[in-house]
Amino acid sequence: MIKTIRLATLLSAGIVVQQPLYAAESSDRFVFVGYGDVKYESADVAGTDAFSARFVPIFLFSLNDKMHVEAELEVGLNEDGETETELEYADIHYFLNDNTTITAGKFLLPFGQFSANWHPSWINRSIWTPGIYGAHGSSQAMDPMLPILSDVGVAAQQVYQVGSAKVFFDVFMTNGPRSEAEHDEEEVVEDDHDIAFARLFSPTTTLDPDVDEDEHGEAFPEVEFEATSSDNNSNKAFGGRIAVAFLPSIEIGTSYYQGAYDEGGQLDIRANGIDINLISTHAILRGEYIRTETDAFVERDHEDVIDSFSRNGWFLQGTFFVGHLFEELGSTEIVIEHAQTKKVEEAERWMVGINYWLDPRSVIKVGYEDTDVADGPDDKRFAVQFSYGF
């Protein structure tokens, strides 16, 4: 278990000097870890100017040498002051051998690296989620490509040693997405940390002239990715990730996701991704590119046929350890991030931030971001966040 936790920490945090407390040697069967944050944020478009707080405990339990259980809860306050609790994941790992792991339950899908490894606020060098993903703990002006993907199902990971490199091979099968139109409005959750929407084109979805349309004048519905214990069709979502890593300096991966979202199981959403994580003595470079293709019924010659429409986006985040070059700055780092989404809800975002590490597990972040939306109001935000891991 300890080797597994150390490897996950090394791949996800990308911190040269910082090591989390839970990586220490321990013979205990139960480990309590997690993270949390307190944030002040001012946003132009939303008109908000407020403080917020979250606490995210993670429970790790070793049933025996072959089986480990993990679960994560997010506890926070909504705008009405009510406490909200969300089950981020709850799964069991079975280790067939040193290189093969089987996972079952609700888990973070191995699509890219941000969702599964970088999204905790003390690991993400930015205060905000990259624009191509649904917000995790905050809203955002950019229309996301995908949410932080989690679902209920099974998965397997195989690790190969090839010379000095490690090759990670992940596959999964889950319940999959569904059409948001299948639910009543009362059942829709507004927080796009829980639900993010892939934009699809369909001339039969709505007759409302105020809805978004593509260049053909065809309105598009929304797809819901919220993990549930049911499936609206007989098809399952599937996908995986292949990555090559020369630890601890570099990891490059490619991911795939496909799932039918309509009740008939005829319309699919597909996503391809490329991710990169480069770590040097004085800097970290992280980035992802995502391209989605969505099927929809469109009218051709007075008949409904299935057509496919695409959208793409990317982000690149650079972290520079200026404290390594100027000792008087201590553990200070500068973060610069750029993100773009194209083809439907086009937008571009720049973010700059300054982080100061109080110790290897706690950091104060100050950030400013400027988002230009092609067909909507632009947004500017300023935030200060205190994040901690334990």
mmCIF file of C-alpha atoms in Angstrom, residues 80-332:
data_model
loop_
_atom_site.group_PDB
_atom_site.id
_atom_site.type_symbol
_atom_site.label_atom_id
_atom_site.label_comp_id
_atom_site.label_asym_id
_atom_site.label_seq_id
_atom_site.Cartn_x
_atom_site.Cartn_y
_atom_site.Cartn_z
ATOM 1 C CA ASP A 80 -27.917 29.306 1.393
ATOM 2 C CA GLY A 81 -25.552 28.268 4.180
ATOM 3 C CA GLU A 82 -26.541 24.606 3.970
ATOM 4 C CA THR A 83 -23.915 21.902 4.312
ATOM 5 C CA GLU A 84 -23.541 19.806 1.169
ATOM 6 C CA THR A 85 -21.777 16.452 1.053
ATOM 7 C CA GLU A 86 -20.703 14.761 -2.173
ATOM 8 C CA LEU A 87 -19.256 11.268 -2.554
ATOM 9 C CA GLU A 88 -16.304 11.885 -4.872
ATOM 10 C CA TYR A 89 -15.342 8.237 -5.091
ATOM 11 C CA ALA A 90 -15.667 4.977 -3.151
ATOM 12 C CA ASP A 91 -13.936 1.918 -4.576
ATOM 13 C CA ILE A 92 -11.985 -1.201 -3.812
ATOM 14 C CA HIS A 93 -8.637 -2.195 -5.344
ATOM 15 C CA TYR A 94 -7.576 -5.787 -5.798
ATOM 16 C CA PHE A 95 -3.869 -6.302 -6.490
ATOM 17 C CA LEU A 96 -3.436 -9.370 -8.681
ATOM 18 C CA ASN A 97 0.332 -8.897 -8.518
ATOM 19 C CA ASP A 98 2.884 -6.093 -8.255
ATOM 20 C CA ASN A 99 1.965 -4.789 -11.715
ATOM 21 C CA THR A 100 -1.792 -5.430 -12.096
ATOM 22 C CA THR A 101 -4.638 -3.756 -10.184
ATOM 23 C CA ILE A 102 -8.402 -4.291 -10.545
ATOM 24 C CA THR A 103 -10.731 -1.510 -9.320
ATOM 25 C CA ALA A 104 -14.503 -1.608 -8.755
ATOM 26 C CA GLY A 105 -16.947 0.996 -7.434
ATOM 27 C CA LYS A 106 -17.226 4.711 -8.020
ATOM 28 C CA PHE A 107 -13.815 5.977 -9.090
ATOM 29 C CA LEU A 108 -12.114 8.852 -10.891
ATOM 30 C CA LEU A 109 -11.750 7.835 -14.523
ATOM 31 C CA PRO A 110 -8.202 7.589 -15.885
ATOM 32 C CA PHE A 111 -8.828 10.181 -18.594
ATOM 33 C CA GLY A 112 -5.954 12.669 -18.740
ATOM 34 C CA GLN A 113 -4.146 13.555 -15.542
ATOM 35 C CA PHE A 114 -6.028 16.491 -14.073
ATOM 36 C CA SER A 115 -9.179 14.586 -13.091
ATOM 37 C CA ALA A 116 -7.502 11.681 -11.351
ATOM 38 C CA ASN A 117 -4.275 13.249 -10.073
ATOM 39 C CA TRP A 118 -4.072 17.046 -10.117
ATOM 40 C CA HIS A 119 -7.497 18.341 -9.089
ATOM 41 C CA PRO A 120 -7.006 18.595 -5.273
ATOM 42 C CA SER A 121 -6.542 22.255 -4.452
ATOM 43 C CA TRP A 122 -3.161 21.810 -2.747
ATOM 44 C CA ILE A 123 -1.816 19.911 -5.807
ATOM 45 C CA ASN A 124 -3.344 22.134 -8.512
ATOM 46 C CA ARG A 125 -0.973 25.091 -8.750
ATOM 47 C CA SER A 126 -3.805 27.373 -9.902
ATOM 48 C CA ILE A 127 -6.687 28.529 -7.723
ATOM 49 C CA TRP A 128 -9.084 27.633 -10.529
ATOM 50 C CA THR A 129 -9.798 24.496 -12.522
ATOM 51 C CA PRO A 130 -8.425 24.578 -16.102
ATOM 52 C CA GLY A 131 -11.006 26.026 -18.486
ATOM 53 C CA ILE A 132 -11.505 22.778 -20.401
ATOM 54 C CA TYR A 133 -12.816 21.074 -17.233
ATOM 55 C CA GLY A 134 -15.881 21.678 -15.123
ATOM 56 C CA ALA A 135 -15.170 23.752 -12.045
ATOM 57 C CA HIS A 136 -14.028 21.941 -8.915
ATOM 58 C CA GLY A 137 -15.022 24.104 -5.990
ATOM 59 C CA SER A 138 -15.718 27.276 -7.989
ATOM 60 C CA SER A 139 -17.636 28.499 -11.004
ATOM 61 C CA GLN A 140 -15.958 29.590 -14.222
ATOM 62 C CA ALA A 141 -16.783 31.643 -17.289
ATOM 63 C CA MET A 142 -15.549 29.129 -19.885
ATOM 64 C CA ASP A 143 -17.940 26.414 -21.016
ATOM 65 C CA PRO A 144 -16.064 23.203 -20.126
ATOM 66 C CA MET A 145 -15.239 20.362 -22.485
ATOM 67 C CA LEU A 146 -15.700 17.695 -19.810
ATOM 68 C CA PRO A 147 -16.220 17.506 -16.052
ATOM 69 C CA ILE A 148 -13.798 15.906 -13.644
ATOM 70 C CA LEU A 149 -14.905 12.452 -14.715
ATOM 71 C CA SER A 150 -16.028 9.886 -12.163
ATOM 72 C CA ASP A 151 -18.445 7.011 -12.636
ATOM 73 C CA VAL A 152 -19.519 3.621 -11.307
ATOM 74 C CA GLY A 153 -18.032 0.512 -12.869
ATOM 75 C CA VAL A 154 -14.834 -1.510 -13.105
ATOM 76 C CA ALA A 155 -11.290 -0.706 -14.199
ATOM 77 C CA ALA A 156 -7.890 -2.316 -14.529
ATOM 78 C CA GLN A 157 -4.338 -0.962 -14.574
ATOM 79 C CA GLN A 158 -1.238 -2.713 -15.824
ATOM 80 C CA VAL A 159 2.268 -1.325 -15.308
ATOM 81 C CA TYR A 160 5.162 -2.416 -17.509
ATOM 82 C CA GLN A 161 8.861 -1.697 -17.014
ATOM 83 C CA VAL A 162 10.488 -1.013 -20.388
ATOM 84 C CA GLY A 163 14.131 -0.180 -19.891
ATOM 85 C CA SER A 164 14.292 2.973 -17.787
ATOM 86 C CA ALA A 165 10.665 3.842 -18.578
ATOM 87 C CA LYS A 166 7.376 2.795 -17.023
ATOM 88 C CA VAL A 167 4.337 2.204 -19.233
ATOM 89 C CA PHE A 168 0.900 2.609 -17.617
ATOM 90 C CA PHE A 169 -2.071 0.958 -19.317
ATOM 91 C CA ASP A 170 -5.546 1.749 -17.884
ATOM 92 C CA VAL A 171 -8.938 0.516 -19.121
ATOM 93 C CA PHE A 172 -12.416 1.062 -17.646
ATOM 94 C CA MET A 173 -16.108 0.301 -18.203
ATOM 95 C CA THR A 174 -18.816 2.340 -16.439
ATOM 96 C CA ASN A 175 -22.530 3.190 -16.552
ATOM 97 C CA GLY A 176 -21.804 6.177 -18.783
ATOM 98 C CA PRO A 177 -23.422 9.535 -19.595
ATOM 99 C CA ARG A 178 -27.049 10.358 -20.275
ATOM 100 C CA SER A 179 -29.089 13.035 -21.994
ATOM 101 C CA GLU A 180 -29.898 15.901 -19.663
ATOM 102 C CA ALA A 181 -33.235 16.317 -21.464
ATOM 103 C CA GLU A 182 -34.389 13.022 -19.934
ATOM 104 C CA HIS A 183 -34.611 14.622 -16.478
ATOM 105 C CA ASP A 184 -36.996 17.160 -15.050
ATOM 106 C CA GLU A 185 -35.553 20.584 -14.327
ATOM 107 C CA GLU A 186 -36.046 20.025 -10.584
ATOM 108 C CA GLU A 187 -33.604 17.122 -10.713
ATOM 109 C CA VAL A 188 -30.792 19.049 -12.376
ATOM 110 C CA VAL A 189 -27.889 20.018 -10.119
ATOM 111 C CA GLU A 190 -26.426 23.393 -11.038
ATOM 112 C CA ASP A 191 -22.882 22.896 -9.734
ATOM 113 C CA ASP A 192 -20.792 21.919 -12.732
ATOM 114 C CA HIS A 193 -18.357 20.167 -10.413
ATOM 115 C CA ASP A 194 -21.033 17.445 -10.226
ATOM 116 C CA ILE A 195 -22.370 17.826 -13.767
ATOM 117 C CA ALA A 196 -20.608 19.230 -16.797
ATOM 118 C CA PHE A 197 -22.171 19.454 -20.206
ATOM 119 C CA ALA A 198 -20.785 18.365 -23.554
ATOM 120 C CA ARG A 199 -22.447 20.475 -26.220
ATOM 121 C CA LEU A 200 -24.298 18.481 -28.868
ATOM 122 C CA PHE A 201 -26.214 19.621 -31.931
ATOM 123 C CA SER A 202 -29.812 18.557 -32.546
ATOM 124 C CA PRO A 203 -32.593 20.342 -34.466
ATOM 125 C CA THR A 204 -35.306 18.549 -32.475
ATOM 126 C CA THR A 205 -34.225 19.492 -28.964
ATOM 127 C CA THR A 206 -35.916 22.840 -28.533
ATOM 128 C CA LEU A 207 -37.732 25.580 -30.359
ATOM 129 C CA ASP A 208 -36.560 28.303 -28.011
ATOM 130 C CA PRO A 209 -34.925 31.031 -30.146
ATOM 131 C CA ASP A 210 -32.700 32.067 -27.230
ATOM 132 C CA VAL A 211 -30.802 28.760 -26.990
ATOM 133 C CA ASP A 212 -27.327 28.371 -28.473
ATOM 134 C CA GLU A 213 -27.112 27.229 -32.073
ATOM 135 C CA ASP A 214 -24.364 26.140 -34.440
ATOM 136 C CA GLU A 215 -23.625 27.588 -37.867
ATOM 137 C CA HIS A 216 -26.466 25.541 -39.382
ATOM 138 C CA GLY A 217 -29.014 27.000 -37.001
ATOM 139 C CA GLU A 218 -29.393 23.706 -35.149
ATOM 140 C CA ALA A 219 -29.906 23.901 -31.382
ATOM 141 C CA PHE A 220 -28.003 21.495 -29.194
ATOM 142 C CA PRO A 221 -28.996 19.618 -26.012
ATOM 143 C CA GLU A 222 -26.806 18.807 -23.038
ATOM 144 C CA VAL A 223 -25.226 15.584 -21.827
ATOM 145 C CA GLU A 224 -25.019 14.754 -18.136
ATOM 146 C CA PHE A 225 -21.947 13.003 -16.720
ATOM 147 C CA GLU A 226 -23.073 12.671 -13.111
ATOM 148 C CA ALA A 227 -22.268 9.230 -11.703
ATOM 149 C CA THR A 228 -25.391 7.240 -10.773
ATOM 150 C CA SER A 229 -26.236 3.654 -9.814
ATOM 151 C CA SER A 230 -28.401 3.271 -12.936
ATOM 152 C CA ASP A 231 -27.977 3.341 -16.715
ATOM 153 C CA ASN A 232 -30.449 4.819 -19.171
ATOM 154 C CA ASN A 233 -29.533 2.346 -21.911
ATOM 155 C CA SER A 234 -28.002 -1.100 -22.355
ATOM 156 C CA ASN A 235 -24.646 0.280 -23.518
ATOM 157 C CA LYS A 236 -21.731 0.989 -21.203
ATOM 158 C CA ALA A 237 -19.127 3.721 -21.449
ATOM 159 C CA PHE A 238 -15.574 2.518 -21.929
ATOM 160 C CA GLY A 239 -12.120 3.922 -22.468
ATOM 161 C CA GLY A 240 -8.676 4.139 -20.989
ATOM 162 C CA ARG A 241 -5.269 5.743 -20.971
ATOM 163 C CA ILE A 242 -1.774 4.755 -22.070
ATOM 164 C CA ALA A 243 1.176 6.685 -20.659
ATOM 165 C CA VAL A 244 4.946 6.512 -20.780
ATOM 166 C CA ALA A 245 6.884 7.896 -17.812
ATOM 167 C CA PHE A 246 10.539 8.496 -17.083
ATOM 168 C CA LEU A 247 10.069 9.135 -13.384
ATOM 169 C CA PRO A 248 10.235 11.603 -11.814
ATOM 170 C CA SER A 249 10.924 13.948 -14.744
ATOM 171 C CA ILE A 250 8.377 13.296 -17.471
ATOM 172 C CA GLU A 251 5.069 11.575 -18.205
ATOM 173 C CA ILE A 252 3.144 11.737 -21.485
ATOM 174 C CA GLY A 253 -0.216 10.037 -22.006
ATOM 175 C CA THR A 254 -3.127 9.656 -24.370
ATOM 176 C CA SER A 255 -6.729 8.910 -23.329
ATOM 177 C CA TYR A 256 -10.008 7.791 -24.880
ATOM 178 C CA TYR A 257 -13.632 7.862 -23.719
ATOM 179 C CA GLN A 258 -16.831 6.702 -25.455
ATOM 180 C CA GLY A 259 -20.375 6.284 -24.203
ATOM 181 C CA ALA A 260 -23.951 6.284 -25.526
ATOM 182 C CA TYR A 261 -26.026 9.014 -23.875
ATOM 183 C CA ASP A 262 -29.559 8.573 -25.280
ATOM 184 C CA GLU A 263 -32.138 6.038 -24.129
ATOM 185 C CA GLY A 264 -31.961 4.156 -27.420
ATOM 186 C CA GLY A 265 -28.189 3.808 -27.200
ATOM 187 C CA GLN A 266 -27.759 5.226 -30.716
ATOM 188 C CA LEU A 267 -25.970 8.504 -29.951
ATOM 189 C CA ASP A 268 -22.413 8.459 -28.639
ATOM 190 C CA ILE A 269 -20.076 11.027 -27.204
ATOM 191 C CA ARG A 270 -16.378 10.354 -27.817
ATOM 192 C CA ALA A 271 -13.377 12.140 -26.358
ATOM 193 C CA ASN A 272 -9.662 11.900 -27.103
ATOM 194 C CA GLY A 273 -7.018 13.492 -24.946
ATOM 195 C CA ILE A 274 -3.281 14.078 -24.740
ATOM 196 C CA ASP A 275 -1.595 15.055 -21.471
ATOM 197 C CA ILE A 276 1.931 16.003 -20.476
ATOM 198 C CA ASN A 277 3.688 16.470 -17.140
ATOM 199 C CA LEU A 278 7.294 17.727 -17.118
ATOM 200 C CA ILE A 279 9.160 18.288 -13.856
ATOM 201 C CA SER A 280 12.565 19.925 -13.542
ATOM 202 C CA THR A 281 14.534 21.378 -10.668
ATOM 203 C CA HIS A 282 13.135 24.868 -11.193
ATOM 204 C CA ALA A 283 9.817 24.398 -13.029
ATOM 205 C CA ILE A 284 6.768 22.217 -13.732
ATOM 206 C CA LEU A 285 4.975 22.177 -17.090
ATOM 207 C CA ARG A 286 1.534 20.581 -17.262
ATOM 208 C CA GLY A 287 -1.014 20.543 -20.038
ATOM 209 C CA GLU A 288 -3.860 18.687 -21.722
ATOM 210 C CA TYR A 289 -5.580 18.730 -25.098
ATOM 211 C CA ILE A 290 -9.119 17.324 -25.489
ATOM 212 C CA ARG A 291 -11.187 16.760 -28.618
ATOM 213 C CA THR A 292 -14.808 15.625 -28.372
ATOM 214 C CA GLU A 293 -17.109 14.240 -31.055
ATOM 215 C CA THR A 294 -20.823 13.982 -30.395
ATOM 216 C CA ASP A 295 -23.537 12.228 -32.347
ATOM 217 C CA ALA A 296 -26.940 13.831 -32.842
ATOM 218 C CA PHE A 297 -30.031 13.345 -34.972
ATOM 219 C CA VAL A 298 -30.162 15.964 -37.730
ATOM 220 C CA GLU A 299 -32.615 16.367 -40.569
ATOM 221 C CA ARG A 300 -31.289 15.551 -44.039
ATOM 222 C CA ASP A 301 -33.712 15.381 -46.983
ATOM 223 C CA HIS A 302 -36.676 15.246 -44.589
ATOM 224 C CA GLU A 303 -35.182 12.309 -42.702
ATOM 225 C CA ASP A 304 -33.495 12.128 -39.303
ATOM 226 C CA VAL A 305 -29.959 10.843 -39.673
ATOM 227 C CA ILE A 306 -27.055 10.643 -37.226
ATOM 228 C CA ASP A 307 -24.332 13.215 -37.728
ATOM 229 C CA SER A 308 -21.202 13.911 -35.712
ATOM 230 C CA PHE A 309 -19.924 17.277 -34.514
ATOM 231 C CA SER A 310 -16.593 18.089 -32.900
ATOM 232 C CA ARG A 311 -15.196 20.506 -30.352
ATOM 233 C CA ASN A 312 -11.692 20.923 -28.944
ATOM 234 C CA GLY A 313 -9.799 22.734 -26.218
ATOM 235 C CA TRP A 314 -6.536 22.760 -24.309
ATOM 236 C CA PHE A 315 -4.665 24.244 -21.371
ATOM 237 C CA LEU A 316 -0.993 24.693 -20.559
ATOM 238 C CA GLN A 317 0.206 25.534 -17.049
ATOM 239 C CA GLY A 318 3.739 26.518 -16.110
ATOM 240 C CA THR A 319 5.022 26.761 -12.529
ATOM 241 C CA PHE A 320 8.356 28.444 -11.864
ATOM 242 C CA PHE A 321 10.135 28.035 -8.512
ATOM 243 C CA VAL A 322 11.507 31.553 -8.230
ATOM 244 C CA GLY A 323 12.500 30.862 -4.647
ATOM 245 C CA HIS A 324 15.122 28.434 -5.972
ATOM 246 C CA LEU A 325 16.820 31.260 -7.857
ATOM 247 C CA PHE A 326 16.358 34.030 -5.288
ATOM 248 C CA GLU A 327 16.792 32.742 -1.745
ATOM 249 C CA GLU A 328 15.155 35.823 -0.217
ATOM 250 C CA LEU A 329 11.832 34.766 -1.816
ATOM 251 C CA GLY A 330 11.805 31.492 0.102
ATOM 252 C CA SER A 331 9.323 28.895 -1.188
ATOM 253 C CA THR A 332 7.647 31.276 -3.654
#
